[in-house]
Coordinates of C-alpha atoms in Angstrom, one line a residue:
M67 CA 121.7 127.9 62.1
G68 CA 118.9 125.3 61.8
A69 CA 116.6 124.4 64.7
I70 CA 117.6 121.3 66.6
K71 CA 114.7 118.9 66.9
D72 CA 114.0 117.9 70.5
E73 CA 113.8 114.1 71.1
V74 CA 111.7 112.9 74.0
S75 CA 114.0 111.1 76.3
Q76 CA 113.2 107.9 78.3
V77 CA 113.3 108.2 82.1
I78 CA 113.8 105.4 84.6
S79 CA 112.9 105.8 88.2
V80 CA 113.0 103.5 91.2
Q81 CA 110.8 103.7 94.3
R82 CA 111.0 101.6 97.5
E83 CA 107.7 100.4 98.8
R84 CA 106.5 98.2 101.7
F85 CA 103.3 96.1 101.9
K86 CA 102.2 94.8 105.2
L87 CA 101.5 91.1 105.4
A88 CA 98.3 89.7 106.7
E89 CA 100.2 87.4 109.0
V90 CA 103.8 86.7 109.9
F91 CA 105.3 84.6 107.0
T92 CA 108.0 82.1 108.0
I93 CA 110.2 79.8 106.0
S94 CA 113.3 77.8 107.0
R95 CA 115.5 80.9 106.6
G96 CA 113.5 83.3 108.8
S97 CA 110.3 85.3 109.2
R98 CA 108.9 88.6 107.9
T99 CA 106.0 90.9 108.6
E100 CA 106.1 93.0 105.4
A101 CA 107.1 92.7 101.7
K102 CA 109.9 95.1 100.8
V103 CA 109.8 95.8 97.0
L104 CA 111.2 98.1 94.4
T105 CA 108.9 99.7 91.9
V106 CA 110.4 100.7 88.6
R107 CA 108.8 103.1 86.2
V108 CA 110.0 103.8 82.7
T109 CA 108.4 106.9 81.0
K110 CA 108.7 107.9 77.4
N111 CA 106.5 110.2 75.3
G112 CA 104.3 110.8 78.2
V113 CA 103.5 107.1 78.7
T114 CA 104.7 105.1 81.8
G115 CA 105.2 101.4 82.2
W116 CA 106.0 99.8 85.5
G117 CA 107.3 96.7 87.1
E118 CA 108.1 95.3 90.5
C119 CA 110.9 93.2 92.0
V120 CA 111.8 91.7 95.3
P121 CA 115.5 91.7 96.1
Y122 CA 116.4 88.5 97.8
A123 CA 119.2 88.0 100.3
R124 CA 119.6 84.4 99.3
Y125 CA 121.1 85.7 96.1
N126 CA 123.1 88.5 97.8
E127 CA 120.6 91.1 96.7
T128 CA 119.5 94.1 98.8
L129 CA 117.3 97.1 98.1
D130 CA 120.4 99.2 97.8
S131 CA 122.3 96.9 95.5
V132 CA 119.4 96.4 93.2
T133 CA 118.7 100.1 93.1
E134 CA 122.3 100.7 92.2
E135 CA 122.2 98.2 89.3
I136 CA 119.1 99.9 87.9
A137 CA 120.7 103.4 88.3
G138 CA 123.7 102.2 86.3
L139 CA 121.6 101.5 83.2
P140 CA 121.5 104.0 80.2
A141 CA 118.2 105.9 80.4
D142 CA 117.3 104.9 76.8
V143 CA 117.9 101.1 77.4
T144 CA 115.8 98.8 75.3
R145 CA 114.4 95.4 76.3
D146 CA 116.7 93.6 74.0
A147 CA 119.8 95.5 75.2
L148 CA 118.8 95.0 78.8
Q149 CA 119.3 91.2 78.6
D150 CA 123.1 91.7 78.2
L151 CA 123.5 94.8 80.4
L152 CA 122.2 93.1 83.6
P153 CA 122.5 89.6 84.9
A154 CA 119.4 87.5 85.7
G155 CA 118.0 88.8 88.9
A156 CA 115.6 91.3 90.6
A157 CA 117.0 94.4 88.9
R158 CA 116.6 93.2 85.4
N159 CA 113.2 91.8 86.2
A160 CA 111.7 95.1 87.3
V161 CA 113.1 97.0 84.3
D162 CA 112.2 94.2 81.8
C163 CA 108.6 94.1 83.0
A164 CA 108.3 97.9 83.0
L165 CA 109.6 98.0 79.4
W166 CA 107.0 95.3 78.4
D167 CA 104.3 97.4 80.0
L168 CA 105.5 100.6 78.3
E169 CA 105.4 98.8 75.0
A170 CA 101.8 97.7 75.7
K171 CA 100.6 101.1 76.8
S172 CA 102.3 102.8 73.9
S173 CA 101.0 100.4 71.2
G174 CA 97.6 99.7 72.6
K175 CA 98.3 96.0 72.4
R176 CA 98.4 93.7 75.4
V177 CA 101.7 92.1 76.3
W178 CA 100.6 88.6 75.3
E179 CA 99.7 90.0 71.8
Q180 CA 103.1 91.5 71.5
A181 CA 104.7 88.2 72.6
G182 CA 102.6 86.1 70.2
L183 CA 100.9 84.3 73.0
P184 CA 97.2 83.2 73.2
A185 CA 95.0 85.3 75.5
P186 CA 95.7 84.1 79.1
K187 CA 93.1 82.5 81.3
P188 CA 92.8 82.0 85.1
E189 CA 95.0 79.4 86.7
I190 CA 94.5 77.7 90.0
T191 CA 97.2 78.9 92.3
A192 CA 98.7 77.4 95.4
Y193 CA 98.2 79.0 98.8
T194 CA 101.2 78.9 101.1
L195 CA 101.1 77.9 104.7
S196 CA 104.2 79.2 106.5
L197 CA 106.4 77.2 108.7
A198 CA 105.1 76.8 112.3
S199 CA 104.4 74.2 114.9
P200 CA 102.4 71.2 113.9
E201 CA 99.4 72.5 115.8
E202 CA 99.6 76.0 114.2
M203 CA 100.0 74.4 110.7
E204 CA 97.0 72.2 111.3
A205 CA 95.0 75.2 112.2
Q206 CA 96.2 77.0 109.1
A207 CA 95.4 74.0 107.0
R208 CA 91.9 73.7 108.4
K209 CA 91.2 77.5 107.8
H210 CA 92.3 77.1 104.2
A211 CA 91.0 73.6 103.5
F212 CA 88.5 75.0 101.0
R213 CA 91.4 75.9 98.7
P214 CA 92.2 73.3 96.0
L215 CA 96.0 73.5 96.3
L216 CA 98.1 74.2 99.4
K217 CA 101.8 74.7 99.6
I218 CA 103.6 73.8 102.9
K219 CA 106.8 75.5 103.9
L220 CA 109.0 72.9 105.6
G221 CA 112.8 72.4 105.8
T222 CA 113.7 71.2 109.3
P223 CA 114.8 67.8 110.5
D224 CA 111.4 67.4 112.3
D225 CA 108.9 67.9 109.5
M226 CA 107.0 64.6 109.7
P227 CA 104.5 65.9 112.4
R228 CA 103.9 69.0 110.3
L229 CA 103.1 67.0 107.2
E230 CA 100.7 64.8 109.2
A231 CA 99.1 67.8 110.8
V232 CA 98.4 69.6 107.5
R233 CA 96.9 66.5 105.9
R234 CA 94.6 66.2 108.9
G235 CA 93.6 69.8 108.6
A236 CA 93.0 69.7 104.9
P237 CA 92.2 66.1 104.0
D238 CA 90.9 66.9 100.5
A239 CA 93.3 69.6 99.3
R240 CA 96.1 68.9 96.8
I241 CA 99.4 69.5 98.6
I242 CA 102.9 70.5 97.5
V243 CA 105.9 70.8 99.8
D244 CA 108.7 73.4 99.7
A245 CA 111.8 72.5 101.8
N246 CA 113.7 75.7 100.8
E247 CA 117.0 73.7 100.7
G248 CA 116.4 72.7 104.3
W249 CA 116.8 68.9 104.1
S250 CA 119.8 66.6 103.8
A251 CA 119.8 63.7 101.4
D252 CA 119.1 61.3 104.3
V253 CA 116.2 63.3 105.6
Y254 CA 114.7 63.5 102.1
A255 CA 115.1 59.7 101.6
D256 CA 113.4 59.0 104.9
L257 CA 110.5 61.4 104.1
A258 CA 109.9 60.3 100.5
P259 CA 107.7 57.3 101.3
H260 CA 105.6 59.4 103.6
L261 CA 105.2 62.1 101.0
V262 CA 103.6 59.5 98.8
R263 CA 101.5 58.1 101.7
L264 CA 100.1 61.6 102.4
G265 CA 99.4 62.4 98.8
V266 CA 102.0 65.1 98.2
A267 CA 102.0 66.0 94.6
L268 CA 105.4 67.7 94.4
V269 CA 108.4 68.5 96.5
E270 CA 110.3 71.7 95.9
Q271 CA 114.1 72.0 96.3
P272 CA 114.6 69.4 99.0
L273 CA 118.4 69.8 99.1
P274 CA 120.7 72.9 99.1
A275 CA 121.4 73.9 95.5
G276 CA 125.1 73.3 96.0
D277 CA 124.5 69.7 97.3
D278 CA 121.8 68.6 94.9
D279 CA 124.1 66.1 93.0
A280 CA 123.0 63.8 95.8
L281 CA 119.6 63.6 93.9
I282 CA 121.3 61.7 91.0
G283 CA 120.3 58.1 91.2
M284 CA 117.9 58.6 94.1
D285 CA 114.3 57.4 93.8
R286 CA 111.9 60.2 93.2
P287 CA 108.5 58.7 94.0
V288 CA 107.1 62.3 94.1
P289 CA 108.2 64.8 91.4
V290 CA 111.1 67.0 92.5
C291 CA 111.1 70.6 91.5
A292 CA 114.2 72.8 91.1
D293 CA 113.8 76.3 92.6
E294 CA 117.1 77.7 94.0
S295 CA 118.9 75.4 91.5
C296 CA 117.2 76.9 88.5
H297 CA 117.5 80.6 87.6
D298 CA 117.5 80.9 83.8
R299 CA 118.3 78.8 80.7
E300 CA 121.9 78.5 81.7
S301 CA 120.8 76.5 84.7
L302 CA 119.2 73.7 82.7
P303 CA 122.3 71.6 81.9
K304 CA 123.0 71.1 85.6
L305 CA 119.5 69.8 86.4
A306 CA 119.6 66.6 84.4
G307 CA 119.0 63.5 86.4
K308 CA 118.1 65.5 89.5
Y309 CA 114.7 67.2 88.9
D310 CA 111.4 66.6 87.1
V311 CA 110.0 70.1 87.3
V312 CA 111.5 73.7 87.2
N313 CA 110.2 76.6 89.2
I314 CA 110.2 79.8 87.1
K315 CA 110.3 83.0 89.1
L316 CA 110.7 86.3 87.4
D317 CA 113.0 87.6 90.1
K318 CA 115.3 84.7 89.3
T319 CA 115.1 84.8 85.5
G320 CA 115.5 88.6 85.3
G321 CA 112.1 89.3 83.9
L322 CA 109.4 88.1 81.6
T323 CA 111.6 87.9 78.5
E324 CA 113.9 85.2 79.9
A325 CA 111.0 83.6 81.8
L326 CA 109.2 82.8 78.5
A327 CA 112.5 81.6 76.9
L328 CA 113.2 79.4 79.9
R329 CA 109.7 77.9 79.9
D330 CA 110.1 77.0 76.2
A331 CA 113.5 75.5 76.7
A332 CA 112.6 73.5 79.8
I333 CA 109.5 72.0 78.1
K334 CA 111.6 71.0 75.1
Q335 CA 113.9 69.2 77.5
G336 CA 111.1 67.3 79.1
Y337 CA 110.6 69.3 82.4
G338 CA 107.3 70.1 83.9
I339 CA 106.7 73.8 84.6
M340 CA 106.0 75.4 88.0
V341 CA 105.6 79.2 88.1
G342 CA 106.3 80.8 91.5
C343 CA 106.9 84.1 93.1
M344 CA 108.5 86.0 95.9
V345 CA 106.2 87.7 98.4
G346 CA 105.1 90.8 96.5
S347 CA 102.1 92.7 95.2
S348 CA 99.8 92.1 92.3
L349 CA 102.2 94.1 90.1
A350 CA 104.9 91.5 90.6
M351 CA 102.5 88.6 89.9
A352 CA 100.9 90.1 86.8
P353 CA 103.6 89.2 84.2
A354 CA 104.0 85.8 85.8
T355 CA 100.4 84.9 85.0
L356 CA 101.4 84.8 81.3
V357 CA 104.2 82.3 82.0
A358 CA 101.9 80.2 84.2
Q359 CA 99.5 79.3 81.3
G360 CA 99.3 75.5 81.3
A361 CA 101.8 75.1 84.1
V362 CA 101.8 71.9 86.2
I363 CA 101.8 74.1 89.3
T364 CA 101.0 77.8 89.6
D365 CA 102.2 79.4 92.8
L366 CA 101.3 83.1 92.5
D367 CA 99.7 83.7 95.9
G368 CA 101.8 86.7 97.0
P369 CA 98.9 89.1 97.0
L370 CA 96.8 86.7 99.1
L371 CA 99.4 87.0 101.9
L372 CA 99.3 90.8 102.0
A373 CA 97.1 93.0 104.1
E374 CA 97.4 95.7 101.4
D375 CA 97.9 95.7 97.6
R376 CA 98.1 97.8 94.5
A377 CA 95.1 100.0 93.6
K378 CA 94.0 97.7 90.7
P379 CA 94.9 94.3 92.1
L380 CA 94.7 90.9 90.5
V381 CA 91.4 89.0 90.8
F382 CA 91.5 85.7 92.8
D383 CA 88.4 83.5 92.8
D384 CA 87.3 79.9 92.5
A385 CA 88.7 79.9 88.9
G386 CA 92.2 80.9 90.2
V387 CA 94.4 83.9 89.6
H388 CA 93.2 85.9 86.7
P389 CA 95.4 87.7 84.2
P390 CA 95.8 91.5 84.9
E391 CA 93.6 94.2 83.6
A392 CA 95.5 96.8 81.5
A393 CA 95.0 99.3 84.4
L394 CA 97.4 97.1 86.5
W395 CA 100.0 95.9 83.9
G396 CA 100.5 94.8 80.4

């Protein structure tokens, strides 16, 4: 009887991790003091690639449900097969990014080389001020006024004093606003002229995703960005006439593979590109730095909001967020 040749199998593992935040982070839906993430590792032939995702309750995701999705995958799943096995979302994101990293570490070629992209450069990133009283937000703005781009979390009927306060605190910073679906059409219409007056460069998801048809025909004196209304390429037909920019987040697209495809499709359809993130570690941001090249707005400040990070974190400096070293990802 001939000897049977052993084939090295691929192994997928999932680990729950928590990263403490430097300060309480608040948006219109609630507050948190830590980032709860899932770290996925894919090992083959003694080489391990990894990725991170942040399950998001807004999309009915939990740590348990996303772990279960990943556990249901065949161990030998390929990146191409993955796109059809899981829907766009956190589970597919972590596995997709881990497989990209595995390919890079196995081949000795960085991910951008594999993807046929130019070598990435630093991109100026927004820094997020969480929702608080006008006095607290003015103090936050003053503390971070040296940053070139600030993002303000809003989304209440009483946001005008907050806007004024942040502009007082950071008179020279470029400002973008994220309403997190918290405004009505009437509130947005009332605020729009003041967004212009206060020099706001972009407003993100002013209306709930299910009610954003109200944006059709409305004046958009400040560019409006789709966040919750845009997940992957299938979202694009529903955005026409409502939005000027799309916010690409890997936890929504289901990984780098679809994020790059969404970016290309959105640009062809005339949309500006914003690249955003959930609150996670440098591992979660690393693949997104490739998507952010040349974006209108880069919002990859997750690690700046943490009190602790990965062992080989991304570098943030005056030039912006730098692409990852191979020791971190890709």
